[in-house]
mmCIF file of C-alpha atoms and ligand atoms in Angstrom:
data_model
loop_
_atom_site.group_PDB
_atom_site.id
_atom_site.type_symbol
_atom_site.label_atom_id
_atom_site.label_comp_id
_atom_site.label_asym_id
_atom_site.label_seq_id
_atom_site.Cartn_x
_atom_site.Cartn_y
_atom_site.Cartn_z
ATOM 1 C CA UNK A 27 -2.409 8.749 29.178
ATOM 2 C CA UNK A 28 -1.156 7.933 25.946
ATOM 3 C CA UNK A 29 0.153 9.059 23.484
ATOM 4 C CA UNK A 30 -2.118 7.599 20.677
ATOM 5 C CA UNK A 31 -1.437 8.442 16.186
ATOM 6 C CA UNK A 32 -4.935 7.820 14.858
ATOM 7 C CA UNK A 33 -5.326 7.695 10.582
ATOM 8 C CA UNK A 34 -8.564 8.505 9.475
ATOM 9 C CA UNK A 35 -8.869 7.037 5.495
ATOM 10 C CA UNK A 36 -10.925 9.048 2.611
ATOM 11 C CA UNK A 37 -14.238 7.777 3.633
ATOM 12 C CA UNK A 38 -14.255 8.869 6.770
ATOM 13 C CA UNK A 39 -13.726 12.164 6.287
ATOM 14 C CA UNK A 40 -15.626 11.571 2.860
ATOM 15 C CA UNK A 41 -18.356 13.956 4.435
ATOM 16 C CA UNK A 42 -19.209 17.633 6.673
ATOM 17 C CA UNK A 43 -21.085 14.538 8.426
ATOM 18 C CA UNK A 44 -18.130 11.857 8.876
ATOM 19 C CA UNK A 45 -15.902 14.258 9.351
ATOM 20 C CA UNK A 46 -18.289 15.980 12.727
ATOM 21 C CA UNK A 47 -17.907 11.861 13.487
ATOM 22 C CA UNK A 48 -13.845 11.428 13.523
ATOM 23 C CA UNK A 49 -13.846 14.133 15.739
ATOM 24 C CA UNK A 50 -16.691 13.323 18.510
ATOM 25 C CA UNK A 51 -14.201 9.674 18.236
ATOM 26 C CA UNK A 52 -10.865 11.937 18.479
ATOM 27 C CA UNK A 53 -12.427 14.104 21.811
ATOM 28 C CA UNK A 54 -13.802 11.426 23.503
ATOM 29 C CA UNK A 55 -10.072 9.603 23.377
ATOM 30 C CA UNK A 56 -8.848 12.935 24.459
ATOM 31 C CA UNK A 57 -11.311 13.500 27.479
ATOM 32 C CA UNK A 58 -10.728 9.483 28.627
ATOM 33 C CA UNK A 59 -7.025 11.053 29.315
ATOM 34 C CA UNK A 60 -5.305 10.284 25.762
ATOM 35 C CA UNK A 61 -2.981 12.681 23.480
ATOM 36 C CA UNK A 62 -3.897 12.415 20.190
ATOM 37 C CA UNK A 63 -2.076 13.126 17.064
ATOM 38 C CA UNK A 64 -4.740 12.503 14.031
ATOM 39 C CA UNK A 65 -3.352 11.478 10.607
ATOM 40 C CA UNK A 66 -6.188 12.510 8.158
ATOM 41 C CA UNK A 67 -6.298 11.574 4.040
ATOM 42 C CA UNK A 68 -8.524 13.186 1.898
ATOM 43 C CA UNK A 69 -11.978 13.413 1.289
ATOM 44 C CA UNK A 70 -13.102 10.546 -0.615
ATOM 45 C CA UNK A 71 -13.022 10.586 -4.157
ATOM 46 C CA UNK A 72 -10.174 13.641 -4.263
ATOM 47 C CA UNK A 73 -7.188 12.805 -4.590
ATOM 48 C CA UNK A 74 -8.386 10.146 -7.711
ATOM 49 C CA UNK A 75 -10.140 13.507 -8.550
ATOM 50 C CA UNK A 76 -7.241 15.473 -8.675
ATOM 51 C CA UNK A 77 -4.975 12.851 -10.252
ATOM 52 C CA UNK A 78 -7.189 12.674 -13.489
ATOM 53 C CA UNK A 79 -6.875 17.000 -13.584
ATOM 54 C CA UNK A 80 -2.878 16.224 -13.818
ATOM 55 C CA UNK A 81 -3.473 13.153 -16.555
ATOM 56 C CA UNK A 82 -6.228 15.912 -17.899
ATOM 57 C CA UNK A 83 -2.818 18.329 -19.499
ATOM 58 C CA UNK A 84 -0.155 15.651 -20.268
ATOM 59 C CA UNK A 85 0.103 11.808 -19.606
ATOM 60 C CA UNK A 86 3.088 12.211 -17.526
ATOM 61 C CA UNK A 87 3.455 14.734 -15.647
ATOM 62 C CA UNK A 88 5.813 17.049 -14.555
ATOM 63 C CA UNK A 89 6.912 15.167 -11.065
ATOM 64 C CA UNK A 90 7.678 18.616 -8.833
ATOM 65 C CA UNK A 91 3.555 20.454 -10.042
ATOM 66 C CA UNK A 92 1.885 16.902 -9.584
ATOM 67 C CA UNK A 93 2.645 16.690 -5.912
ATOM 68 C CA UNK A 94 1.616 20.339 -6.169
ATOM 69 C CA UNK A 95 -1.922 19.302 -6.784
ATOM 70 C CA UNK A 96 -2.474 16.011 -5.692
ATOM 71 C CA UNK A 97 -1.310 17.040 -2.608
ATOM 72 C CA UNK A 98 -3.260 19.628 -1.775
ATOM 73 C CA UNK A 99 -6.317 17.108 -0.470
ATOM 74 C CA UNK A 100 -5.191 16.371 1.745
ATOM 75 C CA UNK A 101 -4.865 20.652 2.638
ATOM 76 C CA UNK A 102 -8.649 20.829 2.858
ATOM 77 C CA UNK A 103 -9.496 17.741 5.946
ATOM 78 C CA UNK A 104 -6.594 18.960 8.226
ATOM 79 C CA UNK A 105 -8.426 22.208 8.103
ATOM 80 C CA UNK A 106 -11.751 21.114 8.230
ATOM 81 C CA UNK A 107 -11.053 18.758 11.262
ATOM 82 C CA UNK A 108 -9.640 21.537 13.288
ATOM 83 C CA UNK A 109 -12.210 23.897 12.519
ATOM 84 C CA UNK A 110 -15.114 20.267 13.833
ATOM 85 C CA UNK A 111 -12.965 20.536 16.585
ATOM 86 C CA UNK A 112 -13.090 23.321 17.840
ATOM 87 C CA UNK A 113 -16.858 24.056 17.170
ATOM 88 C CA UNK A 114 -17.345 21.181 19.880
ATOM 89 C CA UNK A 115 -15.639 22.637 22.319
ATOM 90 C CA UNK A 116 -12.051 21.313 21.658
ATOM 91 C CA UNK A 117 -8.772 22.552 21.057
ATOM 92 C CA UNK A 118 -6.982 21.276 17.705
ATOM 93 C CA UNK A 119 -4.432 22.683 15.939
ATOM 94 C CA UNK A 120 -3.454 21.490 12.129
ATOM 95 C CA UNK A 121 -0.014 20.974 10.115
ATOM 96 C CA UNK A 122 0.618 20.350 6.151
ATOM 97 C CA UNK A 123 3.609 17.923 5.862
ATOM 98 C CA UNK A 124 5.934 21.245 5.359
ATOM 99 C CA UNK A 125 4.519 22.343 8.932
ATOM 100 C CA UNK A 126 6.081 19.667 11.148
ATOM 101 C CA UNK A 127 9.123 18.877 8.254
ATOM 102 C CA UNK A 128 8.169 15.538 7.724
ATOM 103 C CA UNK A 129 11.530 15.400 5.454
ATOM 104 C CA UNK A 130 11.461 13.284 2.714
ATOM 105 C CA UNK A 131 14.080 11.861 -0.623
ATOM 106 C CA UNK A 132 12.761 13.813 -3.980
ATOM 107 C CA UNK A 133 11.454 11.031 -5.208
ATOM 108 C CA UNK A 134 7.523 13.448 -6.887
ATOM 109 C CA UNK A 135 4.533 11.643 -6.572
ATOM 110 C CA UNK A 136 6.678 8.448 -4.931
ATOM 111 C CA UNK A 137 8.926 10.220 -1.722
ATOM 112 C CA UNK A 138 10.459 8.041 1.323
ATOM 113 C CA UNK A 139 10.195 9.868 4.696
ATOM 114 C CA UNK A 140 14.040 10.368 5.671
ATOM 115 C CA UNK A 141 12.236 12.192 9.119
ATOM 116 C CA UNK A 142 10.482 14.572 11.137
ATOM 117 C CA UNK A 143 10.574 17.310 13.231
ATOM 118 C CA UNK A 144 8.884 16.318 16.155
ATOM 119 C CA UNK A 145 9.341 19.288 18.538
ATOM 120 C CA UNK A 146 5.849 21.517 17.991
ATOM 121 C CA UNK A 147 3.496 18.856 17.820
ATOM 122 C CA UNK A 148 5.283 17.877 21.112
ATOM 123 C CA UNK A 149 4.346 21.579 22.026
ATOM 124 C CA UNK A 150 1.050 21.712 21.026
ATOM 125 C CA UNK A 151 -0.033 18.971 22.386
ATOM 126 C CA UNK A 152 1.444 19.988 25.917
ATOM 127 C CA UNK A 153 -1.258 22.792 25.522
ATOM 128 C CA UNK A 154 -4.269 20.460 25.382
ATOM 129 C CA UNK A 155 -4.912 20.569 21.451
ATOM 130 C CA UNK A 156 -5.511 17.356 19.067
ATOM 131 C CA UNK A 157 -2.887 17.948 16.627
ATOM 132 C CA UNK A 158 -3.828 17.032 13.158
ATOM 133 C CA UNK A 159 -1.776 16.250 10.424
ATOM 134 C CA UNK A 160 -1.692 16.272 6.425
ATOM 135 C CA UNK A 161 -1.754 12.364 5.452
ATOM 136 C CA UNK A 162 0.133 11.581 2.347
ATOM 137 C CA UNK A 163 2.598 15.020 1.721
ATOM 138 C CA UNK A 164 6.003 15.866 2.811
ATOM 139 C CA UNK A 165 8.906 18.495 1.912
ATOM 140 C CA UNK A 166 12.458 18.039 0.296
ATOM 141 C CA UNK A 167 15.602 19.458 1.233
ATOM 142 C CA UNK A 168 15.092 21.863 -1.258
ATOM 143 C CA UNK A 169 11.195 23.040 0.233
ATOM 144 C CA UNK A 170 9.499 21.336 -2.578
ATOM 145 C CA UNK A 171 6.041 19.837 -1.507
ATOM 146 C CA UNK A 172 6.731 15.716 -2.076
ATOM 147 C CA UNK A 173 3.930 13.067 -1.691
ATOM 148 C CA UNK A 174 4.428 9.219 -0.589
ATOM 149 C CA UNK A 175 2.556 7.855 -3.508
ATOM 150 C CA UNK A 176 -0.651 6.434 -3.136
ATOM 151 C CA UNK A 177 -2.152 5.492 0.133
ATOM 152 C CA UNK A 178 1.053 7.567 1.293
ATOM 153 C CA UNK A 179 -1.244 8.484 4.568
ATOM 154 C CA UNK A 180 -1.330 5.554 6.227
ATOM 155 C CA UNK A 181 3.228 6.591 5.748
ATOM 156 C CA UNK A 182 2.450 9.377 7.778
ATOM 157 C CA UNK A 183 0.695 7.905 10.845
ATOM 158 C CA UNK A 184 3.172 4.783 11.443
ATOM 159 C CA UNK A 185 6.301 7.707 10.183
ATOM 160 C CA UNK A 186 4.683 10.239 13.429
ATOM 161 C CA UNK A 187 4.039 7.213 15.549
ATOM 162 C CA UNK A 188 7.131 6.115 15.561
ATOM 163 C CA UNK A 189 9.049 9.435 15.189
ATOM 164 C CA UNK A 190 6.535 10.359 18.844
ATOM 165 C CA UNK A 191 7.682 7.129 20.225
ATOM 166 C CA UNK A 192 3.805 7.172 20.370
ATOM 167 C CA UNK A 193 1.889 4.335 22.411
ATOM 168 C CA UNK A 194 -0.456 3.274 19.889
ATOM 169 C CA UNK A 195 -1.288 3.687 16.304
ATOM 170 C CA UNK A 196 -4.389 2.768 15.130
ATOM 171 C CA UNK A 197 -5.307 3.240 10.983
ATOM 172 C CA UNK A 198 -9.495 3.403 10.845
ATOM 173 C CA UNK A 199 -10.755 2.530 7.613
ATOM 174 C CA UNK A 200 -14.555 2.028 6.224
ATOM 175 C CA UNK A 201 -13.920 -2.178 6.807
ATOM 176 C CA UNK A 202 -13.287 -3.543 10.308
ATOM 177 C CA UNK A 203 -9.692 -4.900 9.713
ATOM 178 C CA UNK A 204 -7.819 -7.310 7.669
ATOM 179 C CA UNK A 205 -9.701 -10.419 6.010
ATOM 180 C CA UNK A 206 -8.898 -13.287 4.402
ATOM 181 C CA UNK A 207 -9.353 -11.986 1.108
ATOM 182 C CA UNK A 208 -11.639 -9.122 -0.309
ATOM 183 C CA UNK A 209 -15.367 -9.655 0.920
ATOM 184 C CA UNK A 210 -16.652 -7.525 -2.083
ATOM 185 C CA UNK A 211 -15.366 -10.989 -4.021
ATOM 186 C CA UNK A 212 -16.069 -13.424 -1.457
ATOM 187 C CA UNK A 213 -18.786 -12.784 0.972
ATOM 188 C CA UNK A 214 -17.790 -15.451 3.511
ATOM 189 C CA UNK A 215 -14.276 -13.378 3.823
ATOM 190 C CA UNK A 216 -13.325 -13.736 7.636
ATOM 191 C CA UNK A 217 -11.337 -10.679 9.513
ATOM 192 C CA UNK A 218 -8.320 -11.451 10.480
ATOM 193 C CA UNK A 219 -7.166 -10.844 14.851
ATOM 194 C CA UNK A 220 -3.725 -11.271 14.015
ATOM 195 C CA UNK A 221 -1.094 -11.445 11.852
ATOM 196 C CA UNK A 222 2.631 -10.844 11.625
ATOM 197 C CA UNK A 223 3.743 -7.625 10.152
ATOM 198 C CA UNK A 224 5.726 -10.532 7.362
ATOM 199 C CA UNK A 225 2.757 -11.790 6.066
ATOM 200 C CA UNK A 226 1.043 -8.326 6.237
ATOM 201 C CA UNK A 227 3.575 -6.550 4.168
ATOM 202 C CA UNK A 228 3.255 -9.565 2.006
ATOM 203 C CA UNK A 229 -0.841 -9.591 1.207
ATOM 204 C CA UNK A 230 0.096 -4.960 0.486
ATOM 205 C CA UNK A 231 2.569 -5.903 -1.707
ATOM 206 C CA UNK A 232 0.578 -8.304 -3.556
ATOM 207 C CA UNK A 233 -2.769 -6.058 -3.784
ATOM 208 C CA UNK A 234 -4.338 -6.177 -0.767
ATOM 209 C CA UNK A 235 -5.421 -2.370 -0.517
ATOM 210 C CA UNK A 236 -6.316 -1.550 3.073
ATOM 211 C CA UNK A 237 -2.732 -0.690 3.653
ATOM 212 C CA UNK A 238 -0.150 0.794 2.574
ATOM 213 C CA UNK A 239 3.259 -1.165 1.563
ATOM 214 C CA UNK A 240 5.898 1.285 2.985
ATOM 215 C CA UNK A 241 3.880 1.910 6.366
ATOM 216 C CA UNK A 242 3.842 -1.516 6.705
ATOM 217 C CA UNK A 243 7.846 -2.050 6.189
ATOM 218 C CA UNK A 244 8.032 0.974 8.290
ATOM 219 C CA UNK A 245 5.883 -1.104 10.561
ATOM 220 C CA UNK A 246 8.030 -3.963 11.251
ATOM 221 C CA UNK A 247 11.311 -1.564 10.593
ATOM 222 C CA UNK A 248 10.135 0.843 14.367
ATOM 223 C CA UNK A 249 8.288 -2.267 15.520
ATOM 224 C CA UNK A 250 5.309 -0.314 16.062
ATOM 225 C CA UNK A 251 2.202 -2.659 15.785
ATOM 226 C CA UNK A 252 -0.904 -1.280 14.033
ATOM 227 C CA UNK A 253 -4.470 -1.785 14.681
ATOM 228 C CA UNK A 254 -7.091 -1.779 11.618
ATOM 229 C CA UNK A 255 -10.737 -0.764 12.507
ATOM 230 C CA UNK A 256 -12.865 0.455 10.951
ATOM 231 C CA UNK A 257 -14.410 4.526 11.832
ATOM 232 C CA UNK A 258 -17.744 3.090 11.605
ATOM 233 C CA UNK A 259 -18.558 0.852 14.562
ATOM 234 C CA UNK A 260 -16.350 -0.385 18.099
ATOM 235 C CA UNK A 261 -15.859 -3.386 16.834
ATOM 236 C CA UNK A 262 -12.535 -4.908 17.121
ATOM 237 C CA UNK A 263 -9.527 -4.568 14.048
ATOM 238 C CA UNK A 264 -7.533 -6.783 12.891
ATOM 239 C CA UNK A 265 -3.691 -6.417 14.946
ATOM 240 C CA UNK A 266 -0.809 -5.994 12.720
ATOM 241 C CA UNK A 267 2.307 -7.114 14.522
ATOM 242 C CA UNK A 268 5.081 -9.363 15.907
ATOM 243 C CA UNK A 269 4.839 -13.138 14.988
ATOM 244 C CA UNK A 270 3.558 -15.675 17.583
ATOM 245 C CA UNK A 271 2.955 -19.717 17.753
ATOM 246 C CA UNK A 272 -0.349 -19.327 16.508
ATOM 247 C CA UNK A 273 0.047 -17.686 13.636
ATOM 248 C CA UNK A 274 2.565 -20.126 12.547
ATOM 249 C CA UNK A 275 0.722 -22.257 13.429
ATOM 250 C CA UNK A 276 -1.693 -21.185 10.450
ATOM 251 C CA UNK A 277 -0.997 -22.751 6.783
ATOM 252 C CA UNK A 278 -2.091 -19.868 4.358
ATOM 253 C CA UNK A 279 -3.642 -16.383 6.120
ATOM 254 C CA UNK A 280 -5.244 -14.484 3.160
ATOM 255 C CA UNK A 281 -4.969 -14.570 -0.428
ATOM 256 C CA UNK A 282 -4.303 -11.442 -3.196
ATOM 257 C CA UNK A 283 -4.866 -10.320 -6.148
ATOM 258 C CA UNK A 284 -3.558 -7.098 -8.138
ATOM 259 C CA UNK A 285 -4.838 -6.715 -11.822
ATOM 260 C CA UNK A 286 -2.766 -3.517 -12.398
ATOM 261 C CA UNK A 287 -0.008 -5.055 -13.599
ATOM 262 C CA UNK A 288 1.300 -4.978 -16.541
ATOM 263 C CA UNK A 289 3.485 -7.007 -18.485
ATOM 264 C CA UNK A 290 6.720 -6.759 -20.700
ATOM 265 C CA UNK A 291 8.213 -9.312 -22.919
ATOM 266 C CA UNK A 292 11.111 -8.568 -24.301
ATOM 267 C CA UNK A 293 11.799 -11.113 -27.242
ATOM 268 C CA UNK A 294 15.544 -12.380 -27.978
ATOM 269 C CA UNK A 295 17.252 -10.502 -25.699
ATOM 270 C CA UNK A 296 21.235 -11.789 -26.168
ATOM 271 C CA UNK A 297 21.932 -14.192 -24.269
ATOM 272 C CA UNK A 298 25.281 -12.599 -22.052
ATOM 273 C CA UNK A 299 26.261 -11.256 -18.933
ATOM 274 C CA UNK A 300 24.949 -8.225 -18.078
ATOM 275 C CA UNK A 301 22.268 -7.928 -19.861
ATOM 276 C CA UNK A 302 19.242 -7.780 -16.992
ATOM 277 C CA UNK A 303 21.588 -5.081 -15.727
ATOM 278 C CA UNK A 304 21.555 -2.871 -18.886
ATOM 279 C CA UNK A 305 17.575 -3.201 -18.310
ATOM 280 C CA UNK A 306 16.812 -3.282 -15.038
ATOM 281 C CA UNK A 307 18.694 -0.433 -13.966
ATOM 282 C CA UNK A 308 17.837 2.149 -15.881
ATOM 283 C CA UNK A 309 14.114 1.026 -14.864
ATOM 284 C CA UNK A 310 14.765 1.171 -11.143
ATOM 285 C CA UNK A 311 16.653 4.078 -11.760
ATOM 286 C CA UNK A 312 13.284 5.548 -12.576
ATOM 287 C CA UNK A 313 11.748 4.153 -9.652
ATOM 288 C CA UNK A 314 9.928 2.086 -10.866
ATOM 289 C CA UNK A 315 9.279 -1.039 -9.259
ATOM 290 C CA UNK A 316 9.901 -4.238 -11.302
ATOM 291 C CA UNK A 317 7.432 -7.756 -9.751
ATOM 292 C CA UNK A 318 7.666 -10.694 -10.997
ATOM 293 C CA UNK A 319 10.924 -11.496 -13.706
ATOM 294 C CA UNK A 320 11.143 -14.807 -15.797
ATOM 295 C CA UNK A 321 14.274 -15.608 -17.805
ATOM 296 C CA UNK A 322 13.341 -18.662 -20.588
ATOM 297 C CA UNK A 323 15.888 -19.466 -23.577
ATOM 298 C CA UNK A 324 13.923 -18.393 -27.025
ATOM 299 C CA UNK A 325 16.105 -19.878 -29.627
ATOM 300 C CA UNK A 326 20.201 -20.252 -29.650
ATOM 301 C CA UNK A 327 22.781 -17.384 -27.900
ATOM 302 C CA UNK A 328 19.188 -15.661 -26.936
ATOM 303 C CA UNK A 329 16.749 -15.330 -24.166
ATOM 304 C CA UNK A 330 12.944 -13.999 -23.984
ATOM 305 C CA UNK A 331 13.317 -12.114 -20.598
ATOM 306 C CA UNK A 332 9.725 -11.374 -19.110
ATOM 307 C CA UNK A 333 8.241 -8.833 -16.840
ATOM 308 C CA UNK A 334 6.162 -7.095 -14.482
ATOM 309 C CA UNK A 335 5.370 -3.914 -13.591
ATOM 310 C CA UNK A 336 2.935 -0.806 -11.710
ATOM 311 C CA UNK A 337 0.102 -0.787 -14.852
ATOM 312 C CA UNK A 338 0.457 3.255 -14.361
ATOM 313 C CA UNK A 339 4.457 2.701 -15.003
ATOM 314 C CA UNK A 340 3.962 1.084 -17.551
ATOM 315 C CA UNK A 341 4.425 4.192 -20.637
ATOM 316 C CA UNK A 342 7.809 4.923 -18.420
ATOM 317 C CA UNK A 343 8.785 1.415 -18.631
ATOM 318 C CA UNK A 344 8.006 1.490 -22.695
ATOM 319 C CA UNK A 345 10.418 4.446 -23.324
ATOM 320 C CA UNK A 346 12.966 3.145 -21.142
ATOM 321 C CA UNK A 347 13.159 -0.511 -22.094
ATOM 322 C CA UNK A 348 12.326 -0.514 -26.100
ATOM 323 C CA UNK A 349 15.763 2.178 -25.912
ATOM 324 C CA UNK A 350 17.617 -0.083 -24.534
ATOM 325 C CA UNK A 351 16.119 -3.004 -26.789
ATOM 326 C CA UNK A 352 17.461 -1.291 -30.085
ATOM 327 C CA UNK A 353 20.630 -1.091 -27.849
ATOM 328 C CA UNK A 354 21.565 -4.572 -26.893
ATOM 329 C CA UNK A 355 19.800 -5.663 -29.972
ATOM 330 C CA UNK A 356 16.686 -7.711 -28.980
ATOM 331 C CA UNK A 357 13.876 -8.617 -31.343
ATOM 332 C CA UNK A 358 11.108 -6.649 -30.315
ATOM 333 C CA UNK A 359 9.166 -5.954 -26.829
ATOM 334 C CA UNK A 360 5.003 -6.912 -26.297
ATOM 335 C CA UNK A 361 3.449 -5.739 -23.159
ATOM 336 C CA UNK A 362 -0.216 -7.159 -21.997
ATOM 337 C CA UNK A 363 -2.046 -5.911 -19.523
ATOM 338 C CA UNK A 364 -4.935 -8.190 -19.858
ATOM 339 C CA UNK A 365 -3.736 -9.985 -16.324
ATOM 340 C CA UNK A 366 -3.836 -10.315 -12.834
ATOM 341 C CA UNK A 367 -1.047 -11.828 -9.930
ATOM 342 C CA UNK A 368 -2.766 -13.836 -7.088
ATOM 343 C CA UNK A 369 -1.269 -14.535 -4.160
ATOM 344 C CA UNK A 370 -1.404 -17.375 -1.190
ATOM 345 C CA UNK A 371 0.604 -16.006 1.699
ATOM 346 C CA UNK A 372 0.870 -17.357 5.336
ATOM 347 C CA UNK A 373 3.270 -17.838 7.850
ATOM 348 C CA UNK A 374 2.898 -21.834 8.247
ATOM 349 C CA UNK A 375 4.260 -22.324 4.659
ATOM 350 C CA UNK A 376 7.555 -22.288 6.434
ATOM 351 C CA UNK A 377 6.523 -25.534 7.805
ATOM 352 C CA UNK A 378 3.696 -27.485 5.940
ATOM 353 C CA UNK A 379 4.744 -28.401 2.537
ATOM 354 C CA UNK A 380 2.495 -29.476 -0.667
ATOM 355 C CA UNK A 381 0.609 -25.741 -0.671
ATOM 356 C CA UNK A 382 2.499 -24.957 -3.978
ATOM 357 C CA UNK A 383 1.451 -27.576 -5.265
ATOM 358 C CA UNK A 384 -1.976 -27.301 -3.947
ATOM 359 C CA UNK A 385 -2.288 -23.770 -5.359
ATOM 360 C CA UNK A 386 -1.080 -25.536 -8.933
ATOM 361 C CA UNK A 387 -3.590 -28.116 -8.784
ATOM 362 C CA UNK A 388 -6.556 -25.608 -7.650
ATOM 363 C CA UNK A 389 -6.324 -23.842 -10.449
ATOM 364 C CA UNK A 390 -5.655 -26.008 -13.412
ATOM 365 C CA UNK A 391 -8.998 -27.880 -12.285
ATOM 366 C CA UNK A 392 -10.765 -24.407 -13.254
ATOM 367 C CA UNK A 393 -8.720 -24.588 -16.662
ATOM 368 C CA UNK A 394 -6.957 -21.278 -15.239
ATOM 369 C CA UNK A 395 -3.733 -21.369 -16.879
ATOM 370 C CA UNK A 396 -0.612 -19.907 -14.722
ATOM 371 C CA UNK A 397 2.016 -17.693 -17.336
ATOM 372 C CA UNK A 398 4.575 -16.789 -14.908
ATOM 373 C CA UNK A 399 5.085 -18.292 -10.868
ATOM 374 C CA UNK A 400 7.350 -16.311 -7.810
ATOM 375 C CA UNK A 401 7.276 -16.994 -4.423
ATOM 376 C CA UNK A 402 9.101 -15.847 -1.077
ATOM 377 C CA UNK A 403 9.080 -18.251 1.984
ATOM 378 C CA UNK A 404 5.585 -17.261 3.436
ATOM 379 C CA UNK A 405 4.209 -16.359 -0.077
ATOM 380 C CA UNK A 406 2.847 -17.594 -3.495
ATOM 381 C CA UNK A 407 2.169 -16.113 -6.841
ATOM 382 C CA UNK A 408 1.522 -16.777 -10.032
ATOM 383 C CA UNK A 409 0.228 -14.573 -12.572
ATOM 384 C CA UNK A 410 -2.943 -15.252 -15.155
ATOM 385 C CA UNK A 411 -5.699 -14.290 -17.426
ATOM 386 C CA UNK A 412 -7.605 -10.849 -16.382
ATOM 387 C CA UNK A 413 -11.082 -12.533 -16.578
ATOM 388 C CA UNK A 414 -10.586 -15.378 -14.039
ATOM 389 C CA UNK A 415 -9.218 -13.255 -11.945
ATOM 390 C CA UNK A 416 -12.582 -14.036 -9.241
ATOM 391 C CA UNK A 417 -12.645 -17.427 -9.739
ATOM 392 C CA UNK A 418 -8.942 -18.600 -8.937
ATOM 393 C CA UNK A 419 -10.014 -16.094 -6.403
ATOM 394 C CA UNK A 420 -13.012 -18.039 -5.062
ATOM 395 C CA UNK A 421 -11.365 -21.692 -5.549
ATOM 396 C CA UNK A 422 -8.266 -20.684 -3.492
ATOM 397 C CA UNK A 423 -10.099 -19.176 -1.015
ATOM 398 C CA UNK A 424 -12.147 -22.389 -0.010
ATOM 399 C CA UNK A 425 -9.232 -24.913 -1.173
ATOM 400 C CA UNK A 426 -7.442 -23.340 2.121
ATOM 401 C CA UNK A 427 -10.612 -22.627 4.268
ATOM 402 C CA UNK A 428 -10.477 -19.636 4.492
ATOM 403 C CA UNK A 429 -13.899 -18.577 4.397
ATOM 404 C CA UNK A 430 -16.316 -18.791 7.927
ATOM 405 C CA UNK A 431 -18.230 -21.613 7.864
HETATM 406 N N1 LIG B 17 -5.332 11.210 0.038
HETATM 407 C C1 LIG B 17 -4.081 10.024 -1.244
HETATM 408 C C2 LIG B 17 -4.906 8.994 -1.709
HETATM 409 O O1 LIG B 17 -6.251 8.845 -2.518
HETATM 410 C C3 LIG B 17 -3.416 9.347 0.595
HETATM 411 C C4 LIG B 17 -4.425 8.880 1.082
HETATM 412 O O2 LIG B 17 -5.705 8.590 1.183
HETATM 413 O O3 LIG B 17 -3.055 7.730 1.802
HETATM 414 O O4 LIG B 17 -3.658 8.044 -2.062
HETATM 415 MG MG1 MG B 18 -5.720 3.545 2.176
#
């Protein structure tokens, strides 16, 4: 007998019929003798609708009330799933984040989980119930509802699996697993059987949308292997797990892209120690993630500082940066949202030379200009003009021979 955490995403619970399918799958697993904790997202499109409502009121909604609003989608689906399981003769109980004390910090809209009280969950499992937990939400020390950032239900599932010392954590979605690149863009993209935590982390941070970044961080930290698979068929999925020899022999594992970043350039910044800190400290204090940073010499004694942030944080970042720019006497602040980040990822980069060269040559052959570059041990990312995203992804996917024949 095993304790299994299963997470179902928005498309898997998008209609009553699909919720029925989830209930069937869960009850089947329970009948084969397992304890089941099920995490669900809001119905497909619901969180987008709620976010749009908040933005209809004001461009930068106040955090506490925003979370009260956008967390409601999951309340609907936990209730519906528990009711559906009961209607099929099963036993189930639903919980919201605060009811099982998914304690987080106070960063509304992107809160981090600190701890979970597993007591009540174990109690209900002992009574033979399927425990259904709302994804994406928690509660802070002050009792305020918090949310974990878009896609946060994945993180709820992994955190629960870690806290409950579950035997497995399965993430059910509308695709068969993690692909070498977005199959909607490159139809011959291949499903990856096994991928390391580290590669998955790089893929998620560079735009692959299957798993929330934080869920992968947490899975790596607590060594919770994840299986990503489809809720609509029985195909084997992708196992996200510790690295092994076979993974390392692959030169490149995947190509990802992200069109949701924005570029900010601070022109003619006085070139003095401490200036970068003056710009980036208030940005990070606002919990905004700066991704790429490039600094180059402009006129004598000044430099240009260019960096990227998520487009959703652009307005807030600009408010901060414009203020600092004035204080430090920078010339101007420019922005662009017509950019895309395209990345190539693989553990094999540690041992194979020439991957960067091949990437740049491949892009050059298509006349795609590279605006910024950043690398890690197992990743190379470039910022390019957004209109070339699809072309870049396709030629790189081909150049590294990732597709099925
Ligand atoms: N419903 C939330 C969202 O759409 C959380 C999730 O689905 O993981 O971001
Ligand atoms: Mg998701």
